[in-house]
Amino acid sequence: MDFSKLLIDWYLQNKRDLPWRNTTNPYPIWLSEIMLQQTRVAQGMPYFFSFTKAFPTIFDLANAHEEQVLKLWQGLGYYSRARNLHQTAQFIANELGGVFPNNYKDLLQLKGIGEYTAAAIASFAYNEVVPVVDGNVFRVLSRYFDIETDIASASAKKEFSALAMELIPKENPALFNQAIMEFGALQCVPKSPNCSDCIFNQSCAALQKKKVDILPVKLKKLKVRNRFFNYLIFSDDLANTIIQKRTDKGIWHNLYEFPLIETEKEENFDTLSEQVKTNFQDFNIVSIREENSKSILHKLSHQHLHIKFWNVKVNGHLPNGINSTDLKSYPFPIVLHNFIEAK
């Protein structure tokens, strides 16, 4: 029995019942694919249900305020996905009459939709014969065929796509694409896969050559940047505080945060206190104290944030002060949301 037939038979017996699999409507398929980039299914599922409840159609998403979209996205990370999702919904609703492009090439033109997502929508919604190549597919193919190409290299996508294209049964590309992705997610997992109980244990090249734990090859290491964030939690006579919107490009764009002093290293109390007094001379500051003496480490894919919170008490009333109830309605990065919820 050939690779594709075995794989599809396995899938039909083992697949998870996921809501976006029971439809060919491109809207929920697109939503799920964007949400599941960099995100596990278990984590993404509640967000998918929240979004489809709040925005049942692409017109509902297009008409929403960006802050509502970001608030619902809170905790999923990589917030540019949510902003692009919203802008693309507006484009499809307003420029295309709510109708998704029905092929890979045109889907690729949409904001926030790369080769993988375009292939997924074209395949799952329109049954176009186009290979979907994600991390799971790289892993399955590199192990089964013993391919040592560095999957972080520029040529890898082309090589693996060509191989997947040869394997796709032309009469049912969607089923094959779902099957190979699911096989990578459930069976051919990154660490310690159960090869003894695998449909390919007689034919997998990596298993025969004892290379399962070294494939796929990924050489490019991300350079991680350390940043030191000092958040100032102002509090006035009414117990109000102040926040600001992150308008600069970069992490957490358009989310809210407390006033921030970013430093080159972890600063001691005296140095930081002086900076607060200098930067906020107009405020009648009564006291400054550390909320957490040990920094909270918040890891992003390319940055490690060392976060400290500082309580700053002021006399009088803060300009644009916000009470604790209203504060919770704004979209914050999850590390700040958790801090607010714990107060």
Tab-separated table of N, CA and C in Angstrom, residues 179-339:
chain	number	residue	atom	x	y	z
A	179	ALA	N	-4.562	14.911	6.491
A	179	ALA	CA	-3.999	13.674	7.045
A	179	ALA	C	-2.528	13.829	7.425
A	180	ILE	N	-1.738	14.431	6.554
A	180	ILE	CA	-0.298	14.513	6.836
A	180	ILE	C	-0.031	15.492	7.987
A	181	MET	N	-0.830	16.558	8.065
A	181	MET	CA	-0.671	17.507	9.174
A	181	MET	C	-1.074	16.853	10.497
A	182	GLU	N	-2.172	16.094	10.464
A	182	GLU	CA	-2.645	15.436	11.683
A	182	GLU	C	-1.667	14.347	12.129
A	183	PHE	N	-1.079	13.666	11.160
A	183	PHE	CA	-0.115	12.609	11.471
A	183	PHE	C	1.098	13.208	12.191
A	184	GLY	N	1.547	14.370	11.716
A	184	GLY	CA	2.665	15.057	12.381
A	184	GLY	C	2.296	15.567	13.757
A	185	ALA	N	1.035	15.970	13.925
A	185	ALA	CA	0.591	16.522	15.211
A	185	ALA	C	0.372	15.440	16.263
A	186	LEU	N	-0.107	14.265	15.839
A	186	LEU	CA	-0.487	13.231	16.806
A	186	LEU	C	0.487	12.059	16.895
A	187	GLN	N	1.074	11.671	15.758
A	187	GLN	CA	1.903	10.456	15.740
A	187	GLN	C	3.392	10.769	15.592
A	188	CYS	N	3.728	11.471	14.521
A	188	CYS	CA	5.148	11.744	14.240
A	188	CYS	C	5.547	13.057	14.927
A	189	VAL	N	5.463	13.028	16.261
A	189	VAL	CA	5.663	14.248	17.058
A	189	VAL	C	7.159	14.595	17.157
A	190	PRO	N	7.475	15.849	17.530
A	190	PRO	CA	8.885	16.262	17.552
A	190	PRO	C	9.775	15.405	18.453
A	191	LYS	N	9.319	15.171	19.689
A	191	LYS	CA	10.182	14.451	20.649
A	191	LYS	C	9.585	13.095	21.003
A	192	SER	N	10.429	12.063	20.969
A	192	SER	CA	10.056	10.699	21.386
A	192	SER	C	8.753	10.185	20.771
A	193	PRO	N	8.670	10.169	19.425
A	193	PRO	CA	7.466	9.589	18.815
A	193	PRO	C	7.410	8.082	19.079
A	194	ASN	N	6.205	7.546	19.116
A	194	ASN	CA	6.032	6.105	19.362
A	194	ASN	C	6.163	5.349	18.037
A	195	CYS	N	7.402	5.135	17.628
A	195	CYS	CA	7.661	4.526	16.317
A	195	CYS	C	7.269	3.044	16.269
A	196	SER	N	7.253	2.374	17.412
A	196	SER	CA	6.899	0.947	17.405
A	196	SER	C	5.429	0.763	17.030
A	197	ASP	N	4.612	1.785	17.320
A	197	ASP	CA	3.198	1.707	16.985
A	197	ASP	C	2.895	2.744	15.898
A	198	CYS	N	3.496	2.556	14.735
A	198	CYS	CA	3.355	3.524	13.643
A	198	CYS	C	3.103	2.764	12.349
A	199	ILE	N	2.202	3.290	11.546
A	199	ILE	CA	1.856	2.624	10.277
A	199	ILE	C	3.042	2.558	9.311
A	200	PHE	N	4.029	3.407	9.533
A	200	PHE	CA	5.182	3.449	8.621
A	200	PHE	C	6.436	2.798	9.209
A	201	ASN	N	6.298	2.010	10.264
A	201	ASN	CA	7.527	1.519	10.909
A	201	ASN	C	8.297	0.491	10.070
A	202	GLN	N	7.705	0.018	8.988
A	202	GLN	CA	8.445	-0.873	8.073
A	202	GLN	C	9.109	-0.106	6.937
A	203	SER	N	8.626	1.132	6.702
A	203	SER	CA	9.098	1.854	5.506
A	203	SER	C	9.754	3.202	5.792
A	204	CYS	N	9.735	3.665	7.047
A	204	CYS	CA	10.295	4.985	7.383
A	204	CYS	C	11.822	4.927	7.386
A	205	ALA	N	12.439	5.745	6.528
A	205	ALA	CA	13.904	5.723	6.388
A	205	ALA	C	14.606	6.165	7.672
A	206	ALA	N	14.050	7.159	8.344
A	206	ALA	CA	14.690	7.650	9.575
A	206	ALA	C	14.693	6.572	10.655
A	207	LEU	N	13.642	5.791	10.714
A	207	LEU	CA	13.571	4.723	11.718
A	207	LEU	C	14.597	3.632	11.406
A	208	GLN	N	14.685	3.259	10.133
A	208	GLN	CA	15.648	2.218	9.735
A	208	GLN	C	17.083	2.661	10.036
A	209	LYS	N	17.343	3.959	9.832
A	209	LYS	CA	18.713	4.476	9.975
A	209	LYS	C	18.973	5.098	11.351
A	210	LYS	N	18.008	4.933	12.272
A	210	LYS	CA	18.134	5.490	13.641
A	210	LYS	C	18.402	6.999	13.626
A	211	LYS	N	17.624	7.710	12.811
A	211	LYS	CA	17.810	9.161	12.691
A	211	LYS	C	16.553	9.946	13.102
A	212	VAL	N	15.611	9.248	13.712
A	212	VAL	CA	14.340	9.905	14.050
A	212	VAL	C	14.560	11.153	14.906
A	213	ASP	N	15.481	11.057	15.868
A	213	ASP	CA	15.664	12.189	16.791
A	213	ASP	C	16.517	13.318	16.215
A	214	ILE	N	17.105	13.105	15.020
A	214	ILE	CA	17.903	14.210	14.440
A	214	ILE	C	17.227	14.835	13.213
A	215	LEU	N	16.091	14.292	12.818
A	215	LEU	CA	15.360	14.861	11.687
A	215	LEU	C	14.028	15.446	12.184
A	216	PRO	N	13.559	16.545	11.622
A	216	PRO	CA	14.194	17.311	10.553
A	216	PRO	C	15.372	18.143	11.053
A	217	VAL	N	16.226	18.530	10.127
A	217	VAL	CA	17.378	19.371	10.451
A	217	VAL	C	16.931	20.835	10.439
A	218	LYS	N	17.232	21.533	11.530
A	218	LYS	CA	16.930	22.961	11.588
A	218	LYS	C	18.110	23.666	12.232
A	219	LEU	N	18.864	24.395	11.419
A	219	LEU	CA	20.130	24.949	11.895
A	219	LEU	C	20.037	26.395	12.376
A	220	LYS	N	19.134	27.158	11.778
A	220	LYS	CA	19.089	28.585	12.098
A	220	LYS	C	18.598	28.803	13.530
A	221	LYS	N	19.430	29.394	14.355
A	221	LYS	CA	19.036	29.685	15.736
A	221	LYS	C	18.599	31.143	15.829
A	222	LEU	N	17.470	31.342	16.474
A	222	LEU	CA	16.989	32.715	16.667
A	222	LEU	C	17.869	33.448	17.673
A	223	LYS	N	18.228	34.672	17.322
A	223	LYS	CA	18.954	35.496	18.278
A	223	LYS	C	17.933	36.104	19.233
A	224	VAL	N	18.141	35.887	20.518
A	224	VAL	CA	17.190	36.395	21.502
A	224	VAL	C	17.724	37.687	22.114
A	225	ARG	N	16.868	38.685	22.154
A	225	ARG	CA	17.238	39.991	22.707
A	225	ARG	C	16.624	40.132	24.095
A	226	ASN	N	17.422	40.547	25.067
A	226	ASN	CA	16.920	40.793	26.424
A	226	ASN	C	16.512	42.258	26.557
A	227	ARG	N	15.309	42.483	27.096
A	227	ARG	CA	14.840	43.850	27.310
A	227	ARG	C	14.342	43.966	28.752
A	228	PHE	N	14.471	45.159	29.301
A	228	PHE	CA	14.122	45.376	30.713
A	228	PHE	C	13.013	46.428	30.797
A	229	PHE	N	11.806	45.975	31.145
A	229	PHE	CA	10.619	46.829	31.188
A	229	PHE	C	10.257	47.137	32.643
A	230	ASN	N	10.119	48.406	32.932
A	230	ASN	CA	9.659	48.845	34.250
A	230	ASN	C	8.305	49.529	34.071
A	231	TYR	N	7.252	48.871	34.526
A	231	TYR	CA	5.912	49.425	34.388
A	231	TYR	C	5.524	50.194	35.646
A	232	LEU	N	4.995	51.397	35.443
A	232	LEU	CA	4.645	52.268	36.557
A	232	LEU	C	3.140	52.225	36.780
A	233	ILE	N	2.752	51.711	37.933
A	233	ILE	CA	1.332	51.607	38.268
A	233	ILE	C	0.975	52.818	39.127
A	234	PHE	N	0.560	53.883	38.463
A	234	PHE	CA	0.180	55.099	39.186
A	234	PHE	C	-1.155	54.892	39.895
A	235	SER	N	-1.306	55.537	41.042
A	235	SER	CA	-2.564	55.466	41.778
A	235	SER	C	-2.801	56.814	42.456
A	236	ASP	N	-4.001	57.391	42.216
A	236	ASP	CA	-4.287	58.712	42.804
A	236	ASP	C	-5.275	58.591	43.970
A	237	ASP	N	-5.796	59.723	44.416
A	237	ASP	CA	-6.701	59.737	45.579
A	237	ASP	C	-7.988	58.946	45.335
A	238	LEU	N	-8.354	58.782	44.051
A	238	LEU	CA	-9.570	58.025	43.704
A	238	LEU	C	-9.252	56.564	43.397
A	239	ALA	N	-7.988	56.177	43.593
A	239	ALA	CA	-7.498	54.834	43.233
A	239	ALA	C	-7.563	54.598	41.724
A	240	ASN	N	-7.542	55.709	40.968
A	240	ASN	CA	-7.473	55.590	39.510
A	240	ASN	C	-6.025	55.434	39.075
A	241	THR	N	-5.855	54.904	37.858
A	241	THR	CA	-4.502	54.742	37.308
A	241	THR	C	-4.484	55.295	35.884
A	242	ILE	N	-3.339	55.204	35.214
A	242	ILE	CA	-3.272	55.657	33.815
A	242	ILE	C	-2.621	54.572	32.961
A	243	ILE	N	-3.047	54.542	31.692
A	243	ILE	CA	-2.469	53.599	30.726
A	243	ILE	C	-2.192	54.343	29.429
A	244	GLN	N	-1.477	53.684	28.546
A	244	GLN	CA	-1.164	54.277	27.246
A	244	GLN	C	-1.229	53.189	26.180
A	245	LYS	N	-1.402	53.630	24.940
A	245	LYS	CA	-1.470	52.682	23.814
A	245	LYS	C	-0.092	52.568	23.186
A	246	ARG	N	0.327	51.339	22.888
A	246	ARG	CA	1.632	51.148	22.220
A	246	ARG	C	1.438	51.394	20.728
A	247	THR	N	1.876	52.546	20.266
A	247	THR	CA	1.652	52.898	18.858
A	247	THR	C	2.866	52.602	17.980
A	248	ASP	N	4.031	52.387	18.604
A	248	ASP	CA	5.221	52.064	17.804
A	248	ASP	C	5.068	50.690	17.172
A	249	LYS	N	5.704	50.518	16.015
A	249	LYS	CA	5.740	49.189	15.409
A	249	LYS	C	6.563	48.283	16.324
A	250	GLY	N	6.346	46.994	16.235
A	250	GLY	CA	7.067	46.078	17.110
A	250	GLY	C	6.073	45.306	17.949
A	251	ILE	N	6.546	44.761	19.056
A	251	ILE	CA	5.672	43.913	19.871
A	251	ILE	C	4.492	44.701	20.434
A	252	TRP	N	3.354	44.030	20.516
A	252	TRP	CA	2.155	44.542	21.195
A	252	TRP	C	1.610	45.829	20.573
A	253	HIS	N	1.811	46.018	19.288
A	253	HIS	CA	1.321	47.214	18.600
A	253	HIS	C	-0.193	47.356	18.792
A	254	ASN	N	-0.618	48.547	19.224
A	254	ASN	CA	-2.027	48.900	19.450
A	254	ASN	C	-2.653	48.252	20.689
A	255	LEU	N	-1.863	47.526	21.473
A	255	LEU	CA	-2.357	47.078	22.775
A	255	LEU	C	-2.052	48.169	23.808
A	256	TYR	N	-2.630	48.030	24.982
A	256	TYR	CA	-2.426	49.028	26.040
A	256	TYR	C	-1.419	48.535	27.069
A	257	GLU	N	-0.826	49.482	27.768
A	257	GLU	CA	0.136	49.161	28.821
A	257	GLU	C	0.156	50.318	29.817
A	258	PHE	N	0.794	50.081	30.953
A	258	PHE	CA	1.025	51.157	31.914
A	258	PHE	C	2.207	51.988	31.416
A	259	PRO	N	2.383	53.227	31.923
A	259	PRO	CA	3.574	53.995	31.546
A	259	PRO	C	4.826	53.145	31.751
A	260	LEU	N	5.726	53.229	30.796
A	260	LEU	CA	6.866	52.306	30.749
A	260	LEU	C	8.185	53.064	30.746
A	261	ILE	N	9.110	52.588	31.557
A	261	ILE	CA	10.503	53.037	31.443
A	261	ILE	C	11.314	51.790	31.078
A	262	GLU	N	11.869	51.817	29.870
A	262	GLU	CA	12.710	50.690	29.457
A	262	GLU	C	14.164	51.038	29.755
A	263	THR	N	14.873	50.105	30.381
A	263	THR	CA	16.263	50.350	30.772
A	263	THR	C	17.186	49.324	30.115
A	264	GLU	N	18.468	49.610	30.132
A	264	GLU	CA	19.462	48.729	29.492
A	264	GLU	C	19.710	47.463	30.307
A	265	LYS	N	19.476	47.579	31.607
A	265	LYS	CA	19.691	46.431	32.506
A	265	LYS	C	18.666	46.542	33.630
A	266	GLU	N	18.681	45.574	34.539
A	266	GLU	CA	17.769	45.665	35.677
A	266	GLU	C	18.280	46.749	36.629
A	267	GLU	N	17.473	47.777	36.824
A	267	GLU	CA	17.922	48.911	37.646
A	267	GLU	C	17.526	48.731	39.111
A	268	ASN	N	18.336	49.328	40.003
A	268	ASN	CA	17.983	49.259	41.422
A	268	ASN	C	16.944	50.331	41.758
A	269	PHE	N	16.452	50.274	42.954
A	269	PHE	CA	15.353	51.149	43.368
A	269	PHE	C	15.722	52.634	43.239
A	270	ASP	N	16.899	53.006	43.720
A	270	ASP	CA	17.290	54.419	43.731
A	270	ASP	C	17.345	55.006	42.329
A	271	THR	N	17.992	54.275	41.412
A	271	THR	CA	18.140	54.770	40.032
A	271	THR	C	16.775	54.911	39.361
A	272	LEU	N	15.945	53.880	39.527
A	272	LEU	CA	14.636	53.896	38.881
A	272	LEU	C	13.754	55.008	39.463
A	273	SER	N	13.819	55.181	40.770
A	273	SER	CA	13.021	56.230	41.417
A	273	SER	C	13.360	57.604	40.859
A	274	GLU	N	14.660	57.834	40.657
A	274	GLU	CA	15.096	59.127	40.103
A	274	GLU	C	14.514	59.329	38.699
A	275	GLN	N	14.536	58.256	37.892
A	275	GLN	CA	14.002	58.350	36.525
A	275	GLN	C	12.508	58.653	36.539
A	276	VAL	N	11.787	58.009	37.455
A	276	VAL	CA	10.341	58.242	37.546
A	276	VAL	C	10.071	59.707	37.890
A	277	LYS	N	10.800	60.221	38.878
A	277	LYS	CA	10.587	61.614	39.302
A	277	LYS	C	10.946	62.604	38.197
A	278	THR	N	11.995	62.275	37.443
A	278	THR	CA	12.418	63.151	36.339
A	278	THR	C	11.397	63.128	35.202
A	279	ASN	N	10.931	61.916	34.850
A	279	ASN	CA	10.019	61.770	33.705
A	279	ASN	C	8.602	62.260	34.006
A	280	PHE	N	8.238	62.273	35.292
A	280	PHE	CA	6.861	62.644	35.654
A	280	PHE	C	6.869	63.775	36.689
A	281	GLN	N	7.574	64.841	36.338
A	281	GLN	CA	7.728	65.985	37.251
A	281	GLN	C	6.392	66.667	37.549
A	282	ASP	N	5.461	66.607	36.599
A	282	ASP	CA	4.178	67.299	36.763
A	282	ASP	C	3.264	66.594	37.762
A	283	PHE	N	3.601	65.337	38.075
A	283	PHE	CA	2.744	64.591	38.997
A	283	PHE	C	3.221	64.827	40.425
A	284	ASN	N	2.288	64.921	41.323
A	284	ASN	CA	2.621	65.136	42.736
A	284	ASN	C	2.889	63.766	43.384
A	285	ILE	N	4.097	63.235	43.150
A	285	ILE	CA	4.432	61.871	43.594
A	285	ILE	C	4.696	61.847	45.100
A	286	VAL	N	3.995	60.944	45.772
A	286	VAL	CA	4.133	60.799	47.221
A	286	VAL	C	5.102	59.667	47.563
A	287	SER	N	4.955	58.542	46.875
A	287	SER	CA	5.822	57.394	47.182
A	287	SER	C	5.978	56.489	45.970
A	288	ILE	N	7.104	55.753	45.969
A	288	ILE	CA	7.386	54.765	44.920
A	288	ILE	C	7.833	53.491	45.624
A	289	ARG	N	7.245	52.383	45.249
A	289	ARG	CA	7.747	51.122	45.811
A	289	ARG	C	7.662	50.009	44.784
A	290	GLU	N	8.565	49.046	44.930
A	290	GLU	CA	8.585	47.884	44.035
A	290	GLU	C	7.409	46.969	44.344
A	291	GLU	N	6.721	46.545	43.305
A	291	GLU	CA	5.651	45.559	43.477
A	291	GLU	C	6.252	44.153	43.518
A	292	ASN	N	7.244	43.914	42.658
A	292	ASN	CA	7.918	42.603	42.622
A	292	ASN	C	9.427	42.823	42.620
A	293	SER	N	10.108	42.302	43.638
A	293	SER	CA	11.561	42.523	43.726
A	293	SER	C	12.311	41.700	42.675
A	294	LYS	N	11.724	40.572	42.293
A	294	LYS	CA	12.348	39.735	41.259
A	294	LYS	C	11.596	39.939	39.947
A	295	SER	N	12.330	40.181	38.879
A	295	SER	CA	11.685	40.412	37.586
A	295	SER	C	10.867	39.201	37.145
A	296	ILE	N	9.753	39.492	36.453
A	296	ILE	CA	8.986	38.440	35.792
A	296	ILE	C	9.593	38.259	34.410
A	297	LEU	N	9.954	37.026	34.077
A	297	LEU	CA	10.524	36.755	32.747
A	297	LEU	C	9.392	36.367	31.815
A	298	HIS	N	9.203	37.162	30.770
A	298	HIS	CA	8.155	36.880	29.776
A	298	HIS	C	8.847	36.602	28.445
A	299	LYS	N	8.758	35.358	27.986
A	299	LYS	CA	9.507	34.958	26.791
A	299	LYS	C	8.649	35.087	25.532
A	300	LEU	N	9.162	35.839	24.584
A	300	LEU	CA	8.586	35.888	23.243
A	300	LEU	C	9.547	35.135	22.330
A	301	SER	N	9.147	34.927	21.081
A	301	SER	CA	9.971	34.084	20.210
A	301	SER	C	11.373	34.656	20.011
A	302	HIS	N	11.494	35.967	19.985
A	302	HIS	CA	12.795	36.588	19.687
A	302	HIS	C	13.231	37.578	20.762
A	303	GLN	N	12.461	37.670	21.843
A	303	GLN	CA	12.812	38.608	22.908
A	303	GLN	C	12.475	37.991	24.262
A	304	HIS	N	13.333	38.271	25.225
A	304	HIS	CA	13.032	37.926	26.617
A	304	HIS	C	12.822	39.236	27.371
A	305	LEU	N	11.625	39.407	27.893
A	305	LEU	CA	11.313	40.632	28.621
A	305	LEU	C	11.441	40.387	30.118
A	306	HIS	N	12.199	41.235	30.770
A	306	HIS	CA	12.366	41.174	32.228
A	306	HIS	C	11.516	42.305	32.793
A	307	ILE	N	10.405	41.943	33.427
A	307	ILE	CA	9.392	42.940	33.770
A	307	ILE	C	9.303	43.170	35.276
A	308	LYS	N	9.351	44.459	35.611
A	308	LYS	CA	9.120	44.851	37.005
A	308	LYS	C	7.964	45.847	37.051
A	309	PHE	N	7.163	45.732	38.095
A	309	PHE	CA	6.066	46.673	38.320
A	309	PHE	C	6.416	47.553	39.516
A	310	TRP	N	6.135	48.846	39.382
A	310	TRP	CA	6.430	49.814	40.430
A	310	TRP	C	5.150	50.563	40.784
A	311	ASN	N	4.797	50.564	42.049
A	311	ASN	CA	3.632	51.313	42.504
A	311	ASN	C	4.024	52.760	42.784
A	312	VAL	N	3.343	53.673	42.122
A	312	VAL	CA	3.656	55.098	42.280
A	312	VAL	C	2.400	55.820	42.782
A	313	LYS	N	2.442	56.270	44.037
A	313	LYS	CA	1.287	56.949	44.636
A	313	LYS	C	1.418	58.444	44.392
A	314	VAL	N	0.307	59.053	43.946
A	314	VAL	CA	0.334	60.508	43.709
A	314	VAL	C	-0.804	61.172	44.473
A	315	ASN	N	-0.584	62.420	44.847
A	315	ASN	CA	-1.632	63.228	45.472
A	315	ASN	C	-2.543	63.805	44.400
A	316	GLY	N	-3.792	64.033	44.740
A	316	GLY	CA	-4.718	64.657	43.791
A	316	GLY	C	-5.293	63.651	42.810
A	317	HIS	N	-5.618	64.173	41.605
A	317	HIS	CA	-6.258	63.341	40.582
A	317	HIS	C	-5.358	63.245	39.354
A	318	LEU	N	-5.239	62.031	38.826
A	318	LEU	CA	-4.451	61.823	37.607
A	318	LEU	C	-5.236	62.301	36.384
A	319	PRO	N	-4.554	62.972	35.438
A	319	PRO	CA	-5.245	63.324	34.187
A	319	PRO	C	-5.596	62.029	33.437
A	320	ASN	N	-6.820	61.956	32.912
A	320	ASN	CA	-7.292	60.750	32.185
A	320	ASN	C	-7.213	59.488	33.045
A	321	GLY	N	-7.450	59.646	34.344
A	321	GLY	CA	-7.400	58.485	35.230
A	321	GLY	C	-8.494	57.469	34.903
A	322	ILE	N	-8.173	56.192	35.089
A	322	ILE	CA	-9.107	55.093	34.778
A	322	ILE	C	-9.328	54.275	36.031
A	323	ASN	N	-10.584	53.925	36.302
A	323	ASN	CA	-10.830	53.095	37.486
A	323	ASN	C	-10.587	51.618	37.171
A	324	SER	N	-10.555	50.799	38.200
A	324	SER	CA	-10.149	49.398	38.043
A	324	SER	C	-11.129	48.589	37.192
A	325	THR	N	-12.408	48.982	37.183
A	325	THR	CA	-13.401	48.270	36.367
A	325	THR	C	-13.184	48.552	34.885
A	326	ASP	N	-13.062	49.837	34.535
A	326	ASP	CA	-12.848	50.210	33.130
A	326	ASP	C	-11.525	49.664	32.609
A	327	LEU	N	-10.545	49.611	33.497
A	327	LEU	CA	-9.209	49.128	33.116
A	327	LEU	C	-9.294	47.743	32.458
A	328	LYS	N	-10.176	46.904	32.983
A	328	LYS	CA	-10.246	45.507	32.516
A	328	LYS	C	-10.875	45.360	31.134
A	329	SER	N	-11.437	46.446	30.611
A	329	SER	CA	-12.078	46.347	29.292
A	329	SER	C	-11.100	46.582	28.147
A	330	TYR	N	-9.891	47.036	28.461
A	330	TYR	CA	-8.906	47.330	27.410
A	330	TYR	C	-8.099	46.078	27.044
A	331	PRO	N	-7.655	45.992	25.784
A	331	PRO	CA	-6.780	44.864	25.414
A	331	PRO	C	-5.345	45.106	25.871
A	332	PHE	N	-4.828	44.190	26.674
A	332	PHE	CA	-3.455	44.270	27.194
A	332	PHE	C	-2.668	43.038	26.741
A	333	PRO	N	-1.333	43.145	26.688
A	333	PRO	CA	-0.525	41.922	26.568
A	333	PRO	C	-0.854	41.011	27.752
A	334	ILE	N	-0.770	39.711	27.557
A	334	ILE	CA	-1.240	38.766	28.577
A	334	ILE	C	-0.507	38.939	29.915
A	335	VAL	N	0.760	39.297	29.881
A	335	VAL	CA	1.511	39.449	31.132
A	335	VAL	C	0.941	40.609	31.966
A	336	LEU	N	0.458	41.655	31.291
A	336	LEU	CA	-0.163	42.778	32.009
A	336	LEU	C	-1.598	42.433	32.416
A	337	HIS	N	-2.291	41.738	31.550
A	337	HIS	CA	-3.649	41.279	31.886
A	337	HIS	C	-3.623	40.431	33.164
A	338	ASN	N	-2.668	39.518	33.234
A	338	ASN	CA	-2.574	38.646	34.422
A	338	ASN	C	-2.264	39.455	35.688
A	339	PHE	N	-1.425	40.454	35.527
A	339	PHE	CA	-1.086	41.327	36.663
A	339	PHE	C	-2.344	42.068	37.157
